[in-house]
PDB file of C-alpha atoms (C1' of nucleotides) in Angstrom:
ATOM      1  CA  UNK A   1      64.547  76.524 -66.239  1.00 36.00           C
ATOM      2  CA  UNK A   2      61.269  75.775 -66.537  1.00 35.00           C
ATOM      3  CA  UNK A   3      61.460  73.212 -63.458  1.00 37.00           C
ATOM      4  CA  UNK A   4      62.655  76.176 -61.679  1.00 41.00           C
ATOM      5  CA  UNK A   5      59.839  78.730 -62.923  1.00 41.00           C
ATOM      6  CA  UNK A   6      57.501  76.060 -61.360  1.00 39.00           C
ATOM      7  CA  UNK A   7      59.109  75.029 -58.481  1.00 44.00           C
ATOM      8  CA  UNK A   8      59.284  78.276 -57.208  1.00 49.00           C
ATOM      9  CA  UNK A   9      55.834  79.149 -58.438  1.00 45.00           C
ATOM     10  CA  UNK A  10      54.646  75.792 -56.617  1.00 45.00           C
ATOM     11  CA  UNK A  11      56.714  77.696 -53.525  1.00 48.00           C
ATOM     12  CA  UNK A  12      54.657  80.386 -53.772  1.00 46.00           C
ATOM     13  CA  UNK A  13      51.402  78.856 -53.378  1.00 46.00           C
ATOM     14  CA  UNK A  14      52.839  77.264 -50.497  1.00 45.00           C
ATOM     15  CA  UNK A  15      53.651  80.326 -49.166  1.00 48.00           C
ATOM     16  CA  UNK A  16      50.267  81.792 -49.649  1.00 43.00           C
ATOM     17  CA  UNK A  17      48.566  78.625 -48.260  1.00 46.00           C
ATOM     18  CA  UNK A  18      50.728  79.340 -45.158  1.00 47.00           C
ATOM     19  CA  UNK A  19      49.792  82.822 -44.755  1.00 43.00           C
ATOM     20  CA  UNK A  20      46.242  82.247 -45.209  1.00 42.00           C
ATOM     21  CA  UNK A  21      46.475  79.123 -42.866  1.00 42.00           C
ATOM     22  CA  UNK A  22      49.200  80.073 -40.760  1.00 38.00           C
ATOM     23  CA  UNK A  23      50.221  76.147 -41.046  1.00 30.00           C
ATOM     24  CA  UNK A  24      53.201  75.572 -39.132  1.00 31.00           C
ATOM     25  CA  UNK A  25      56.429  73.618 -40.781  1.00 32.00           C
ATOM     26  CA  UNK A  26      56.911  69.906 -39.790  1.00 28.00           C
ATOM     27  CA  UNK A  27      60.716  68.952 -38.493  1.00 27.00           C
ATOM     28  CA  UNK A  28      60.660  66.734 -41.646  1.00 28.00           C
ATOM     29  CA  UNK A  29      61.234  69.982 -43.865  1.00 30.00           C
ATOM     30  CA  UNK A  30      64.691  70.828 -41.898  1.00 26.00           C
ATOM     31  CA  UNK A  31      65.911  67.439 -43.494  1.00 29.00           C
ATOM     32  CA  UNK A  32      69.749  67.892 -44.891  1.00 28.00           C
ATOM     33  CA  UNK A  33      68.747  67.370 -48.422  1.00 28.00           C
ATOM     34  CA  UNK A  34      66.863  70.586 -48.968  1.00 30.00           C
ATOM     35  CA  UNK A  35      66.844  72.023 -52.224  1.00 33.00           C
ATOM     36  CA  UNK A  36      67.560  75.641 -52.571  1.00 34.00           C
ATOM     37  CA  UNK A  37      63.514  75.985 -53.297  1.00 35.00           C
ATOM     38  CA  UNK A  38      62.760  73.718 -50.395  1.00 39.00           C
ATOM     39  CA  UNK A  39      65.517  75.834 -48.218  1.00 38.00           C
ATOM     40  CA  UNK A  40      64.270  79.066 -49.212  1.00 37.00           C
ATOM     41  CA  UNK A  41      60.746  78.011 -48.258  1.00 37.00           C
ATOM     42  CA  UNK A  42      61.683  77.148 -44.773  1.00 40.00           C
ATOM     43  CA  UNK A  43      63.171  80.599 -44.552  1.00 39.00           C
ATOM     44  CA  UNK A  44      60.169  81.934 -45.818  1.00 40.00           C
ATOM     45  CA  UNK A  45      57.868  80.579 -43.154  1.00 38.00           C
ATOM     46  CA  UNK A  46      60.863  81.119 -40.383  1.00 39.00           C
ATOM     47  CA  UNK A  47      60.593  84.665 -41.478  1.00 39.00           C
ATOM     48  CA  UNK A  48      56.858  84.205 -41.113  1.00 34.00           C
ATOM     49  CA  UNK A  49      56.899  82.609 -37.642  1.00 34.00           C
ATOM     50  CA  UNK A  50      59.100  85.129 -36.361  1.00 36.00           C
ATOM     51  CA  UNK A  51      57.333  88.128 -37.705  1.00 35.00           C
ATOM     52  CA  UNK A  52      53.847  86.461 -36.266  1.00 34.00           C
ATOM     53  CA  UNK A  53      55.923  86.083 -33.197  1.00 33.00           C
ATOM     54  CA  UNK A  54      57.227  89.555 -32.742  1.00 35.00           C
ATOM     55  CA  UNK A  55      54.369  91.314 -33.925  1.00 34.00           C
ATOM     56  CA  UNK A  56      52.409  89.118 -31.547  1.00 34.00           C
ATOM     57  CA  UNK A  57      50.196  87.698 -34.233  1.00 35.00           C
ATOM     58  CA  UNK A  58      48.517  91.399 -35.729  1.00 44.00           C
ATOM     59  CA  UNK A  59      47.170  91.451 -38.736  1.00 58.00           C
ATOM     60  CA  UNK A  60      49.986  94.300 -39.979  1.00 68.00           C
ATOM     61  CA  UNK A  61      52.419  90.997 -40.011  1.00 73.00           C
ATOM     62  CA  UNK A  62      50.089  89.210 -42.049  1.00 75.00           C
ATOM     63  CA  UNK A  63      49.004  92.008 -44.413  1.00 77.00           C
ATOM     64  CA  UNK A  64      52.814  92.774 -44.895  1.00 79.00           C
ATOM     65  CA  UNK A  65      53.611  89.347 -45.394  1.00 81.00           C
ATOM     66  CA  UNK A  66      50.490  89.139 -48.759  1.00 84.00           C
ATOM     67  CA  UNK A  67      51.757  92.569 -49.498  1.00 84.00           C
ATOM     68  CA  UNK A  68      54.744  91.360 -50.181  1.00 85.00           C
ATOM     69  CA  UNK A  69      54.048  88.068 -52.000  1.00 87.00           C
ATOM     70  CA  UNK A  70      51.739  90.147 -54.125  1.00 87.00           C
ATOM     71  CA  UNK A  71      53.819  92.339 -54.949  1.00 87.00           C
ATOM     72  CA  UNK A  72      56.190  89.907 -55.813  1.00 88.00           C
ATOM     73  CA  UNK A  73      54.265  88.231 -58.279  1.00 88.00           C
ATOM     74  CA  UNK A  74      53.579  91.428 -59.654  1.00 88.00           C
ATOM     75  CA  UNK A  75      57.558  92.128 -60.081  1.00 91.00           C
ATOM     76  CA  UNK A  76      57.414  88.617 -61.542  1.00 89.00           C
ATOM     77  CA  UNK A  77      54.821  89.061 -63.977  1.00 88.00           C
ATOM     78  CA  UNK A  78      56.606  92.820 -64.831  1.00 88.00           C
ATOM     79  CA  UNK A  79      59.872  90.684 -65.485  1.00 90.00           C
ATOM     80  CA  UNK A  80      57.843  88.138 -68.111  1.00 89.00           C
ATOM     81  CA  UNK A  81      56.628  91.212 -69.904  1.00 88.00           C
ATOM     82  CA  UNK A  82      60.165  92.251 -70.215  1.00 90.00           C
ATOM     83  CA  UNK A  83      61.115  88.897 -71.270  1.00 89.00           C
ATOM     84  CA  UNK A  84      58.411  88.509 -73.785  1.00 88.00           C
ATOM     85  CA  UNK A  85      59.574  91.617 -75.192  1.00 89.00           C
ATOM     86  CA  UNK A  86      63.002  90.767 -75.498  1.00 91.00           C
ATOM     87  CA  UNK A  87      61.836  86.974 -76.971  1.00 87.00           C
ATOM     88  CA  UNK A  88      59.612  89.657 -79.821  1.00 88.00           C
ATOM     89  CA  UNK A  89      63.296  91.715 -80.556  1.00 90.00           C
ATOM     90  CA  UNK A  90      64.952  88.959 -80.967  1.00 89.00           C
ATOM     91  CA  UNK A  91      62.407  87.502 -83.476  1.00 86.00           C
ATOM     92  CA  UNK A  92      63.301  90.481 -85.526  1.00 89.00           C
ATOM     93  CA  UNK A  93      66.622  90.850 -85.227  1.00 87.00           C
ATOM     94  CA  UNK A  94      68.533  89.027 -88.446  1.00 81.00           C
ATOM     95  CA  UNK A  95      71.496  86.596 -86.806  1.00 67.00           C
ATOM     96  CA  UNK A  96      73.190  83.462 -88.023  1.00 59.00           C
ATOM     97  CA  UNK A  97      73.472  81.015 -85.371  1.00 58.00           C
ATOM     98  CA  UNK A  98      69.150  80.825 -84.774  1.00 62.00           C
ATOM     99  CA  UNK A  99      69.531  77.623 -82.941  1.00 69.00           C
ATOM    100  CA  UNK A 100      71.764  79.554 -80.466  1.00 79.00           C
ATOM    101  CA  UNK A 101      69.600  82.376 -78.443  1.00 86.00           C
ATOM    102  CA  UNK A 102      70.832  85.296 -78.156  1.00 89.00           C
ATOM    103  CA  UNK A 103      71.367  86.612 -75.041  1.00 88.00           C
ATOM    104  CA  UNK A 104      69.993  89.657 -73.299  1.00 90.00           C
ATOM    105  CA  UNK A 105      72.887  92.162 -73.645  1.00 89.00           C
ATOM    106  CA  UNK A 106      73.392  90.629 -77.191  1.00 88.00           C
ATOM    107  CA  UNK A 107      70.003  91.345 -78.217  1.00 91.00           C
ATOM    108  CA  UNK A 108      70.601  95.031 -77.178  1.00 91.00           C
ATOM    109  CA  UNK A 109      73.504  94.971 -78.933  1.00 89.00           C
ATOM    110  CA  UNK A 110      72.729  93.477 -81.472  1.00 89.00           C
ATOM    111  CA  UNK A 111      69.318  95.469 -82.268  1.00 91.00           C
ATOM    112  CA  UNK A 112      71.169  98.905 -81.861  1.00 90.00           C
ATOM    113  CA  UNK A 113      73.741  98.160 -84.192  1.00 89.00           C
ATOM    114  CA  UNK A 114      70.917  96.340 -86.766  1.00 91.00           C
ATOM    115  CA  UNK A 115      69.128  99.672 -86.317  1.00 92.00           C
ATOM    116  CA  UNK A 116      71.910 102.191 -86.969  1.00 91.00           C
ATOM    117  CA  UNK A 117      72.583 100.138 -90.595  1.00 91.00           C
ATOM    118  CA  UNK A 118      68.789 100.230 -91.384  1.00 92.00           C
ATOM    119  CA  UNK A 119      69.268 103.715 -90.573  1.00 92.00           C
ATOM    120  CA  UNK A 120      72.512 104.721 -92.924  1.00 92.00           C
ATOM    121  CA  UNK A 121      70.895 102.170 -95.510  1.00 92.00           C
ATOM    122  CA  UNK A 122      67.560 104.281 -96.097  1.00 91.00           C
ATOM    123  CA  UNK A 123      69.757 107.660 -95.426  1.00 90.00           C
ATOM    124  CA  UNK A 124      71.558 106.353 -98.386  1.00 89.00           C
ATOM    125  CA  UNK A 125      68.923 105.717-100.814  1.00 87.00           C
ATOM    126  CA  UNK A 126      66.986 108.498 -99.701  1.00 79.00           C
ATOM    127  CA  UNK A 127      68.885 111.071 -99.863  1.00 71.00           C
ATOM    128  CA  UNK A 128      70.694 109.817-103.289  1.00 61.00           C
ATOM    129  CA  UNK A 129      73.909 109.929-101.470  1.00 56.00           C
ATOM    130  CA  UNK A 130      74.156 113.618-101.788  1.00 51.00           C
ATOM    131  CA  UNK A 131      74.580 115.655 -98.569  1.00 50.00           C
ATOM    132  CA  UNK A 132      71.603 117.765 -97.630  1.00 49.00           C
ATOM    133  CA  UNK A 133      71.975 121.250 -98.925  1.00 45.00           C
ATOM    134  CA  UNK A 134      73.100 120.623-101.982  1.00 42.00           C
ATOM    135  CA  UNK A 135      70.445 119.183-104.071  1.00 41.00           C
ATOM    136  CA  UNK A 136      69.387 116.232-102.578  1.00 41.00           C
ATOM    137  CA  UNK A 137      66.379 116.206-100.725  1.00 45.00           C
ATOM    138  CA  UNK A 138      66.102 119.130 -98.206  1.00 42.00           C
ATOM    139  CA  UNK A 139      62.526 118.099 -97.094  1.00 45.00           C
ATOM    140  CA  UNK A 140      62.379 114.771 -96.398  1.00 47.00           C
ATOM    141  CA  UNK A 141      66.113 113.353 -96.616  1.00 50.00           C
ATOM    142  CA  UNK A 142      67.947 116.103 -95.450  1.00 56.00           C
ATOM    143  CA  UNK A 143      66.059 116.797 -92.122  1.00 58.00           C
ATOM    144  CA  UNK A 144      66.838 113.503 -91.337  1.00 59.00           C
ATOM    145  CA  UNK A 145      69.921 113.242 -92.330  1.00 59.00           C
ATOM    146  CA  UNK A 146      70.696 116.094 -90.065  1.00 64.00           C
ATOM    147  CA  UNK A 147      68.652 114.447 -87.409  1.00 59.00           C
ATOM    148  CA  UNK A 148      70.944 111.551 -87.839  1.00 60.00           C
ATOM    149  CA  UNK A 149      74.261 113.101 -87.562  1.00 63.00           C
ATOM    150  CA  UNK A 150      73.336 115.241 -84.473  1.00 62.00           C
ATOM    151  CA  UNK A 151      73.124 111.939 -82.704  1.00 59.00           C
ATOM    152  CA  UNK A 152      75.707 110.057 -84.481  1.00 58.00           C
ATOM    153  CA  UNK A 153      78.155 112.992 -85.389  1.00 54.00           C
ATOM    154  CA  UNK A 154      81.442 110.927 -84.555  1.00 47.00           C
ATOM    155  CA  UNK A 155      80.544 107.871 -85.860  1.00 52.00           C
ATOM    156  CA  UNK A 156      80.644 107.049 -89.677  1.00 53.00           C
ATOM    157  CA  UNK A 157      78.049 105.774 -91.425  1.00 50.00           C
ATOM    158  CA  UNK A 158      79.941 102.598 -92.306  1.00 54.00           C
ATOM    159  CA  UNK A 159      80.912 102.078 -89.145  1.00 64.00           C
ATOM    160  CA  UNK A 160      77.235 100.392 -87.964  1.00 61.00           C
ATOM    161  CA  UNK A 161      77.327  97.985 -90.777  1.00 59.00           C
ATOM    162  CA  UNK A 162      81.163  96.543 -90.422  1.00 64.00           C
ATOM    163  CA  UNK A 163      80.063  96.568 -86.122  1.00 67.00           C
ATOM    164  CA  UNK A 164      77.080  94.501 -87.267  1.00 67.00           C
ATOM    165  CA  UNK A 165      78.612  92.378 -89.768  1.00 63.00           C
ATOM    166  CA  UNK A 166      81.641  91.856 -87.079  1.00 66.00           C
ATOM    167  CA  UNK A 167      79.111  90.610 -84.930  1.00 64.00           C
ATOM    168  CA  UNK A 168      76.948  88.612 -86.845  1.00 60.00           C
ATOM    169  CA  UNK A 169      80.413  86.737 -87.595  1.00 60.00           C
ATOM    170  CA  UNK A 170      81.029  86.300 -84.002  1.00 61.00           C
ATOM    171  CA  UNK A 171      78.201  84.734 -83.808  1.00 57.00           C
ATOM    172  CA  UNK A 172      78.537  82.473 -86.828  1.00 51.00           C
ATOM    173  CA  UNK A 173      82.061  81.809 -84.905  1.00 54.00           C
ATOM    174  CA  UNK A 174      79.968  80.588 -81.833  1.00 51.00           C
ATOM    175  CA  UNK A 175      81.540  83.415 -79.405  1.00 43.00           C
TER     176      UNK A 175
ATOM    177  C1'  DT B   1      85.456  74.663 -61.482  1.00 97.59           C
ATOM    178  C1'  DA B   2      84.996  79.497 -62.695  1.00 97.59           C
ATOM    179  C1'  DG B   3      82.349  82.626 -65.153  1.00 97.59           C
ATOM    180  C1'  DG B   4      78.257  84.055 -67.673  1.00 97.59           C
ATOM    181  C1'  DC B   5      73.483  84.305 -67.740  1.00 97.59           C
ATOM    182  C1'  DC B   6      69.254  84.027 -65.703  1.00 97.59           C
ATOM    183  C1'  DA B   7      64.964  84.159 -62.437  1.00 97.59           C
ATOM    184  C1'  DT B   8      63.429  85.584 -58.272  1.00 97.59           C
ATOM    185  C1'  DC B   9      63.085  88.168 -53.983  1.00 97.59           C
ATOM    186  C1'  DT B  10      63.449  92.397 -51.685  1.00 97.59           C
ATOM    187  C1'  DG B  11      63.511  97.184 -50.136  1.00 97.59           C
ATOM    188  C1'  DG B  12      63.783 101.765 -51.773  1.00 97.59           C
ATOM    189  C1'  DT B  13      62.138 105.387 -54.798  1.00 97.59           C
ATOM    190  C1'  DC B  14      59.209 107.395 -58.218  1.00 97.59           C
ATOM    191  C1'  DC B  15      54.811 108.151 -60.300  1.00 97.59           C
ATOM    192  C1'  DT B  16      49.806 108.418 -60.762  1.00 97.59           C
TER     193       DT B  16
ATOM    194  C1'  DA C   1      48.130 104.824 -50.997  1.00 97.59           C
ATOM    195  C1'  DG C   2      49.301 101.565 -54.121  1.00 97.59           C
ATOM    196  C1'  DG C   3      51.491 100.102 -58.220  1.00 97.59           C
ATOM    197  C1'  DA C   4      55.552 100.464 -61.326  1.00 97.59           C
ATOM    198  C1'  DC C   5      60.230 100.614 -61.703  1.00 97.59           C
ATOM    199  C1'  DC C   6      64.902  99.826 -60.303  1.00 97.59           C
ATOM    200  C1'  DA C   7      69.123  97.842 -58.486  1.00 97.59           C
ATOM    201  C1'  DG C   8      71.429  94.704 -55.335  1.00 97.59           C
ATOM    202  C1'  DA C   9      71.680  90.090 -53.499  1.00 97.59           C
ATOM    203  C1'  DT C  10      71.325  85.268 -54.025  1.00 97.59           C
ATOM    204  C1'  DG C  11      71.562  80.840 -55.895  1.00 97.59           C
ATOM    205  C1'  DG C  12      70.707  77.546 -59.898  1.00 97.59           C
ATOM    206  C1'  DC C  13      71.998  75.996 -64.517  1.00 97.59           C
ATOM    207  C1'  DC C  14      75.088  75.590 -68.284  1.00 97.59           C
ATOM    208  C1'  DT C  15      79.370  75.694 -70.810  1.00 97.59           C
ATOM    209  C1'  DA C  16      84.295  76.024 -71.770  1.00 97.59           C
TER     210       DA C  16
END
DNA sequence: TAGGCCATCTGGTCCT
DNA sequence: AGGACCAGATGGCCTA
């Protein structure tokens, strides 16, 4: 993955090179043992030499052309962000199998189910397991008690923690 | 080899 | 106007 991450990186200096030097692609590079990087490079600068072509060599080909590739290393540097965050959830998020990484939609999972039994757990000891109104804590436990069961009115309590323990056995189970 | 997961590119839309 | 966000497309890698 991280051959790929720099391969295509290494692509896009290429491409940027090209734009700013407008070098043209040697016959060499349409050899039958392109990689997919390699491949979508010569596309690249096809789509590069055509739009130069059409647009008779303006500058709005060229300036759409860096537009684009900056923009695209913006969307790529937006996606690493997202990535980084998902790396710092599942940091936090307690599962068995730690040499195994979780994957995205597990993570999510995962975290919203972790979350919900945090949730019923300090309910729980908050409130003294009495329902608000009559004579646990109104202020404090109650509200959020309430809070909680607006959002979560068909789902019991127990339910988060047996879907989280289910899943943290999956895991352990390697599926 | 099929399916899951992922990174990247891309064009459209929204937001500031 | 330009950047952020989003979703679809594409192709690589890995595993069962």
């Amino acid at each position: 993955m991280k051959t790929k991450a720099r391969a295509l990186r290494r692509r896009k200096e290429v491409d940027i090179e090209d734009l700013h030097e407008q070098k043209t692609s040697s016959e060499e590079d349409t050899d039958k043992c392109l990689s997919y990087k390699e491949k979508r490079k010569g596309e690249n600068e096809e789509q590069i030499k055509i739009s130069s072509k059409t647009k008779s060599e303006t500058t709005n080909g060229k300036e759409h052309s860096v537009r684009r590739l900056e923009s695209n290393e913006r969307e790529r540097q937006r996606m690493h962000k997202l990535n980084n965050a998902f790396q710092a959830l599942r940091e936090v998020i307690p599962h068995v199998r730690a040499e195994k990484k979780l994957s995205k939609i597990e993570t999510l999972t995962l975290a919203k189910n972790y979350i919900n039994t945090l949730t019923a757990t300090i309910l729980n000891m908050s409130s003294g397991c009495l329902p608000p109104g009559e004579g646990g804590n109104v202020v404090n436990g109650g509200k959020l008690y309430r809070h909680y069961q607006q959002q979560r009115d068909e789902e019991d309590n127990d339910k988060h923690l047996e879907q989280y323990s289910t899943q943290i056995h999956n895991f352990r189970q390697g599926s």
